[in-house]
JSON list of C-alpha atoms and ligand atoms in Angstrom, two decimals:
[
{"chain": "A", "resi": 261, "resn": "MET", "atom": "CA", "xyz": [-0.18, 0.19, -0.13]},
{"chain": "A", "resi": 262, "resn": "MET", "atom": "CA", "xyz": [2.86, 2.54, 1.25]},
{"chain": "A", "resi": 263, "resn": "LYS", "atom": "CA", "xyz": [4.65, 1.43, -1.93]},
{"chain": "A", "resi": 264, "resn": "ARG", "atom": "CA", "xyz": [1.97, 2.19, -4.47]},
{"chain": "A", "resi": 265, "resn": "LEU", "atom": "CA", "xyz": [1.20, 5.71, -2.81]},
{"chain": "A", "resi": 266, "resn": "HIS", "atom": "CA", "xyz": [4.99, 6.59, -3.11]},
{"chain": "A", "resi": 267, "resn": "THR", "atom": "CA", "xyz": [4.56, 5.30, -6.98]},
{"chain": "A", "resi": 268, "resn": "LEU", "atom": "CA", "xyz": [1.60, 7.48, -7.51]},
{"chain": "A", "resi": 269, "resn": "SER", "atom": "CA", "xyz": [3.09, 10.79, -5.83]},
{"chain": "A", "resi": 270, "resn": "LEU", "atom": "CA", "xyz": [6.51, 10.29, -7.42]},
{"chain": "A", "resi": 271, "resn": "ALA", "atom": "CA", "xyz": [4.74, 10.20, -11.02]},
{"chain": "A", "resi": 272, "resn": "ALA", "atom": "CA", "xyz": [2.87, 13.26, -9.77]},
{"chain": "A", "resi": 273, "resn": "MET", "atom": "CA", "xyz": [5.87, 15.02, -8.93]},
{"chain": "A", "resi": 274, "resn": "LEU", "atom": "CA", "xyz": [7.92, 14.19, -12.20]},
{"chain": "A", "resi": 275, "resn": "ALA", "atom": "CA", "xyz": [4.45, 15.51, -14.27]},
{"chain": "A", "resi": 276, "resn": "ALA", "atom": "CA", "xyz": [4.44, 18.85, -12.28]},
{"chain": "A", "resi": 277, "resn": "GLY", "atom": "CA", "xyz": [8.16, 18.76, -13.25]},
{"chain": "A", "resi": 278, "resn": "ALA", "atom": "CA", "xyz": [7.74, 18.26, -16.55]},
{"chain": "A", "resi": 279, "resn": "LEU", "atom": "CA", "xyz": [5.02, 21.33, -17.36]},
{"chain": "A", "resi": 280, "resn": "ALA", "atom": "CA", "xyz": [7.62, 23.50, -15.69]},
{"chain": "A", "resi": 281, "resn": "SER", "atom": "CA", "xyz": [10.81, 22.45, -17.45]},
{"chain": "A", "resi": 282, "resn": "PRO", "atom": "CA", "xyz": [12.44, 24.72, -20.02]},
{"chain": "A", "resi": 283, "resn": "LEU", "atom": "CA", "xyz": [12.88, 21.70, -21.97]},
{"chain": "A", "resi": 284, "resn": "ALA", "atom": "CA", "xyz": [8.84, 21.74, -22.39]},
{"chain": "A", "resi": 285, "resn": "ALA", "atom": "CA", "xyz": [9.34, 23.92, -25.10]},
{"chain": "A", "resi": 286, "resn": "ALA", "atom": "CA", "xyz": [11.21, 21.44, -27.18]},
{"chain": "A", "resi": 287, "resn": "HIS", "atom": "CA", "xyz": [7.71, 19.30, -27.27]},
{"chain": "A", "resi": 288, "resn": "ALA", "atom": "CA", "xyz": [4.49, 19.46, -29.26]},
{"chain": "A", "resi": 289, "resn": "ALA", "atom": "CA", "xyz": [2.99, 22.79, -28.20]},
{"chain": "A", "resi": 290, "resn": "LEU", "atom": "CA", "xyz": [0.31, 24.62, -29.93]},
{"chain": "A", "resi": 291, "resn": "LYS", "atom": "CA", "xyz": [1.14, 27.70, -31.56]},
{"chain": "A", "resi": 292, "resn": "ASN", "atom": "CA", "xyz": [-1.98, 28.94, -33.20]},
{"chain": "A", "resi": 293, "resn": "SER", "atom": "CA", "xyz": [-5.44, 27.60, -33.45]},
{"chain": "A", "resi": 294, "resn": "ASN", "atom": "CA", "xyz": [-8.65, 28.37, -35.86]},
{"chain": "A", "resi": 295, "resn": "PRO", "atom": "CA", "xyz": [-10.77, 29.60, -34.22]},
{"chain": "A", "resi": 296, "resn": "ALA", "atom": "CA", "xyz": [-8.60, 30.99, -31.74]},
{"chain": "A", "resi": 297, "resn": "ALA", "atom": "CA", "xyz": [-8.92, 30.55, -28.23]},
{"chain": "A", "resi": 298, "resn": "ASN", "atom": "CA", "xyz": [-12.00, 32.25, -26.79]},
{"chain": "A", "resi": 299, "resn": "ALA", "atom": "CA", "xyz": [-13.19, 33.51, -30.18]},
{"chain": "A", "resi": 300, "resn": "VAL", "atom": "CA", "xyz": [-16.81, 34.82, -30.23]},
{"chain": "A", "resi": 301, "resn": "LEU", "atom": "CA", "xyz": [-17.73, 33.86, -33.83]},
{"chain": "A", "resi": 302, "resn": "GLU", "atom": "CA", "xyz": [-20.88, 35.21, -36.09]},
{"chain": "A", "resi": 303, "resn": "GLN", "atom": "CA", "xyz": [-20.59, 32.38, -38.21]},
{"chain": "A", "resi": 304, "resn": "ALA", "atom": "CA", "xyz": [-20.01, 28.66, -37.27]},
{"chain": "A", "resi": 305, "resn": "PRO", "atom": "CA", "xyz": [-16.45, 27.36, -38.38]},
{"chain": "A", "resi": 306, "resn": "ARG", "atom": "CA", "xyz": [-16.42, 24.48, -40.77]},
{"chain": "A", "resi": 307, "resn": "GLU", "atom": "CA", "xyz": [-13.28, 23.41, -39.22]},
{"chain": "A", "resi": 308, "resn": "ILE", "atom": "CA", "xyz": [-10.75, 23.24, -36.35]},
{"chain": "A", "resi": 309, "resn": "VAL", "atom": "CA", "xyz": [-7.16, 24.17, -37.72]},
{"chain": "A", "resi": 310, "resn": "LEU", "atom": "CA", "xyz": [-4.29, 23.73, -34.96]},
{"chain": "A", "resi": 311, "resn": "THR", "atom": "CA", "xyz": [-0.87, 24.74, -35.96]},
{"chain": "A", "resi": 312, "resn": "PHE", "atom": "CA", "xyz": [2.00, 23.19, -33.86]},
{"chain": "A", "resi": 313, "resn": "ASN", "atom": "CA", "xyz": [5.65, 24.07, -33.39]},
{"chain": "A", "resi": 314, "resn": "GLU", "atom": "CA", "xyz": [6.63, 20.96, -34.43]},
{"chain": "A", "resi": 315, "resn": "LYS", "atom": "CA", "xyz": [5.11, 18.08, -36.92]},
{"chain": "A", "resi": 316, "resn": "VAL", "atom": "CA", "xyz": [2.47, 15.89, -35.19]},
{"chain": "A", "resi": 317, "resn": "GLU", "atom": "CA", "xyz": [2.13, 11.82, -35.55]},
{"chain": "A", "resi": 318, "resn": "PRO", "atom": "CA", "xyz": [-1.16, 11.34, -36.77]},
{"chain": "A", "resi": 319, "resn": "ALA", "atom": "CA", "xyz": [-1.87, 7.89, -35.18]},
{"chain": "A", "resi": 320, "resn": "PHE", "atom": "CA", "xyz": [-1.47, 8.97, -31.82]},
{"chain": "A", "resi": 321, "resn": "SER", "atom": "CA", "xyz": [-3.04, 12.65, -31.86]},
{"chain": "A", "resi": 322, "resn": "SER", "atom": "CA", "xyz": [-6.61, 13.92, -31.96]},
{"chain": "A", "resi": 323, "resn": "ILE", "atom": "CA", "xyz": [-9.01, 16.76, -31.40]},
{"chain": "A", "resi": 324, "resn": "ALA", "atom": "CA", "xyz": [-12.12, 16.50, -29.88]},
{"chain": "A", "resi": 325, "resn": "VAL", "atom": "CA", "xyz": [-15.06, 19.28, -29.98]},
{"chain": "A", "resi": 326, "resn": "LEU", "atom": "CA", "xyz": [-17.37, 19.07, -26.76]},
{"chain": "A", "resi": 327, "resn": "GLU", "atom": "CA", "xyz": [-20.37, 21.24, -27.06]},
{"chain": "A", "resi": 328, "resn": "ALA", "atom": "CA", "xyz": [-21.64, 22.62, -23.44]},
{"chain": "A", "resi": 329, "resn": "GLY", "atom": "CA", "xyz": [-23.25, 19.43, -22.52]},
{"chain": "A", "resi": 330, "resn": "GLY", "atom": "CA", "xyz": [-19.67, 17.89, -22.95]},
{"chain": "A", "resi": 331, "resn": "LYS", "atom": "CA", "xyz": [-21.02, 15.31, -25.95]},
{"chain": "A", "resi": 332, "resn": "ASP", "atom": "CA", "xyz": [-18.09, 15.08, -28.56]},
{"chain": "A", "resi": 333, "resn": "ILE", "atom": "CA", "xyz": [-19.90, 16.52, -31.67]},
{"chain": "A", "resi": 334, "resn": "ALA", "atom": "CA", "xyz": [-17.07, 16.05, -34.46]},
{"chain": "A", "resi": 335, "resn": "ALA", "atom": "CA", "xyz": [-18.36, 13.71, -37.20]},
{"chain": "A", "resi": 336, "resn": "GLY", "atom": "CA", "xyz": [-14.73, 12.35, -37.83]},
{"chain": "A", "resi": 337, "resn": "LYS", "atom": "CA", "xyz": [-11.24, 12.25, -36.81]},
{"chain": "A", "resi": 338, "resn": "ALA", "atom": "CA", "xyz": [-8.96, 14.58, -36.76]},
{"chain": "A", "resi": 339, "resn": "GLN", "atom": "CA", "xyz": [-6.26, 14.67, -39.86]},
{"chain": "A", "resi": 340, "resn": "VAL", "atom": "CA", "xyz": [-2.74, 15.54, -40.14]},
{"chain": "A", "resi": 341, "resn": "ASP", "atom": "CA", "xyz": [-2.00, 17.98, -43.16]},
{"chain": "A", "resi": 342, "resn": "ALA", "atom": "CA", "xyz": [0.14, 15.60, -45.49]},
{"chain": "A", "resi": 343, "resn": "ALA", "atom": "CA", "xyz": [1.66, 18.92, -47.30]},
{"chain": "A", "resi": 344, "resn": "ASN", "atom": "CA", "xyz": [2.27, 20.84, -44.10]},
{"chain": "A", "resi": 345, "resn": "PRO", "atom": "CA", "xyz": [2.87, 18.03, -40.74]},
{"chain": "A", "resi": 346, "resn": "LEU", "atom": "CA", "xyz": [2.55, 21.10, -38.30]},
{"chain": "A", "resi": 347, "resn": "LEU", "atom": "CA", "xyz": [-1.07, 21.34, -39.12]},
{"chain": "A", "resi": 348, "resn": "MET", "atom": "CA", "xyz": [-3.82, 18.95, -37.73]},
{"chain": "A", "resi": 349, "resn": "LYS", "atom": "CA", "xyz": [-7.43, 19.87, -38.89]},
{"chain": "A", "resi": 350, "resn": "LEU", "atom": "CA", "xyz": [-10.87, 18.40, -38.08]},
{"chain": "A", "resi": 351, "resn": "GLU", "atom": "CA", "xyz": [-14.13, 19.12, -40.10]},
{"chain": "A", "resi": 352, "resn": "LEU", "atom": "CA", "xyz": [-17.13, 20.06, -37.84]},
{"chain": "A", "resi": 353, "resn": "PRO", "atom": "CA", "xyz": [-20.81, 19.30, -38.53]},
{"chain": "A", "resi": 354, "resn": "ALA", "atom": "CA", "xyz": [-23.04, 22.53, -38.60]},
{"chain": "A", "resi": 355, "resn": "LEU", "atom": "CA", "xyz": [-22.62, 23.70, -35.64]},
{"chain": "A", "resi": 356, "resn": "ALA", "atom": "CA", "xyz": [-25.60, 25.52, -33.42]},
{"chain": "A", "resi": 357, "resn": "ALA", "atom": "CA", "xyz": [-25.20, 28.66, -31.55]},
{"chain": "A", "resi": 358, "resn": "GLY", "atom": "CA", "xyz": [-23.64, 28.00, -28.06]},
{"chain": "A", "resi": 359, "resn": "ALA", "atom": "CA", "xyz": [-20.03, 27.40, -26.31]},
{"chain": "A", "resi": 360, "resn": "TYR", "atom": "CA", "xyz": [-17.83, 25.04, -27.40]},
{"chain": "A", "resi": 361, "resn": "SER", "atom": "CA", "xyz": [-14.51, 23.27, -26.10]},
{"chain": "A", "resi": 362, "resn": "VAL", "atom": "CA", "xyz": [-11.59, 22.05, -28.13]},
{"chain": "A", "resi": 363, "resn": "ARG", "atom": "CA", "xyz": [-9.57, 19.34, -26.43]},
{"chain": "A", "resi": 364, "resn": "TRP", "atom": "CA", "xyz": [-6.21, 18.56, -28.34]},
{"chain": "A", "resi": 365, "resn": "VAL", "atom": "CA", "xyz": [-3.68, 15.89, -27.85]},
{"chain": "A", "resi": 366, "resn": "ALA", "atom": "CA", "xyz": [-0.32, 15.78, -30.13]},
{"chain": "A", "resi": 367, "resn": "VAL", "atom": "CA", "xyz": [2.39, 13.67, -29.93]},
{"chain": "A", "resi": 368, "resn": "GLY", "atom": "CA", "xyz": [5.61, 14.72, -31.47]},
{"chain": "A", "resi": 369, "resn": "PRO", "atom": "CA", "xyz": [8.61, 12.78, -33.12]},
{"chain": "A", "resi": 370, "resn": "ASP", "atom": "CA", "xyz": [10.22, 12.06, -29.95]},
{"chain": "A", "resi": 371, "resn": "GLY", "atom": "CA", "xyz": [6.82, 10.19, -28.77]},
{"chain": "A", "resi": 372, "resn": "HIS", "atom": "CA", "xyz": [6.32, 12.79, -25.84]},
{"chain": "A", "resi": 373, "resn": "ARG", "atom": "CA", "xyz": [2.38, 13.22, -25.59]},
{"chain": "A", "resi": 374, "resn": "ARG", "atom": "CA", "xyz": [0.76, 16.85, -25.12]},
{"chain": "A", "resi": 375, "resn": "THR", "atom": "CA", "xyz": [-2.44, 17.84, -24.52]},
{"chain": "A", "resi": 376, "resn": "GLY", "atom": "CA", "xyz": [-4.34, 21.04, -23.93]},
{"chain": "A", "resi": 377, "resn": "GLN", "atom": "CA", "xyz": [-7.70, 22.62, -24.31]},
{"chain": "A", "resi": 378, "resn": "PHE", "atom": "CA", "xyz": [-9.52, 26.11, -25.40]},
{"chain": "A", "resi": 379, "resn": "GLY", "atom": "CA", "xyz": [-13.08, 27.36, -26.00]},
{"chain": "A", "resi": 380, "resn": "PHE", "atom": "CA", "xyz": [-14.88, 29.37, -28.68]},
{"chain": "A", "resi": 381, "resn": "THR", "atom": "CA", "xyz": [-18.22, 30.43, -28.80]},
{"chain": "A", "resi": 382, "resn": "VAL", "atom": "CA", "xyz": [-20.91, 30.39, -31.84]},
{"chain": "A", "resi": 383, "resn": "LYS", "atom": "CA", "xyz": [-23.02, 33.31, -31.68]},
{"chain": "B", "resi": 17, "resn": "CU", "atom": "CU1", "xyz": [9.50, 15.60, -26.34]}
]
């Protein structure tokens, strides 16, 4: 029992350290998004486009778009742009007015996994 607790707290410390480390800048990080974080849009976007600082591995990377109730409304899977592997895109169905949350997972060439999220609103 003690050993398990110890392992868990060590894992938590390592996770916190990884977030604070200057080396984190070398991992897949979100540089830009369309829609932008916290955007309030007159027109519903047709796709989500995320730009990363390094290429992302399609097999392990994903985008989910959740409506206010928490349901993932995306119809398909996110695609990494073949011509520009810094870009990951997700086509969207017609979005009703409301608040949406985008959650992404990006795995870079070194295999490290990064996650993030942001919101946008359709008026
Ligand atoms: Cu890395």
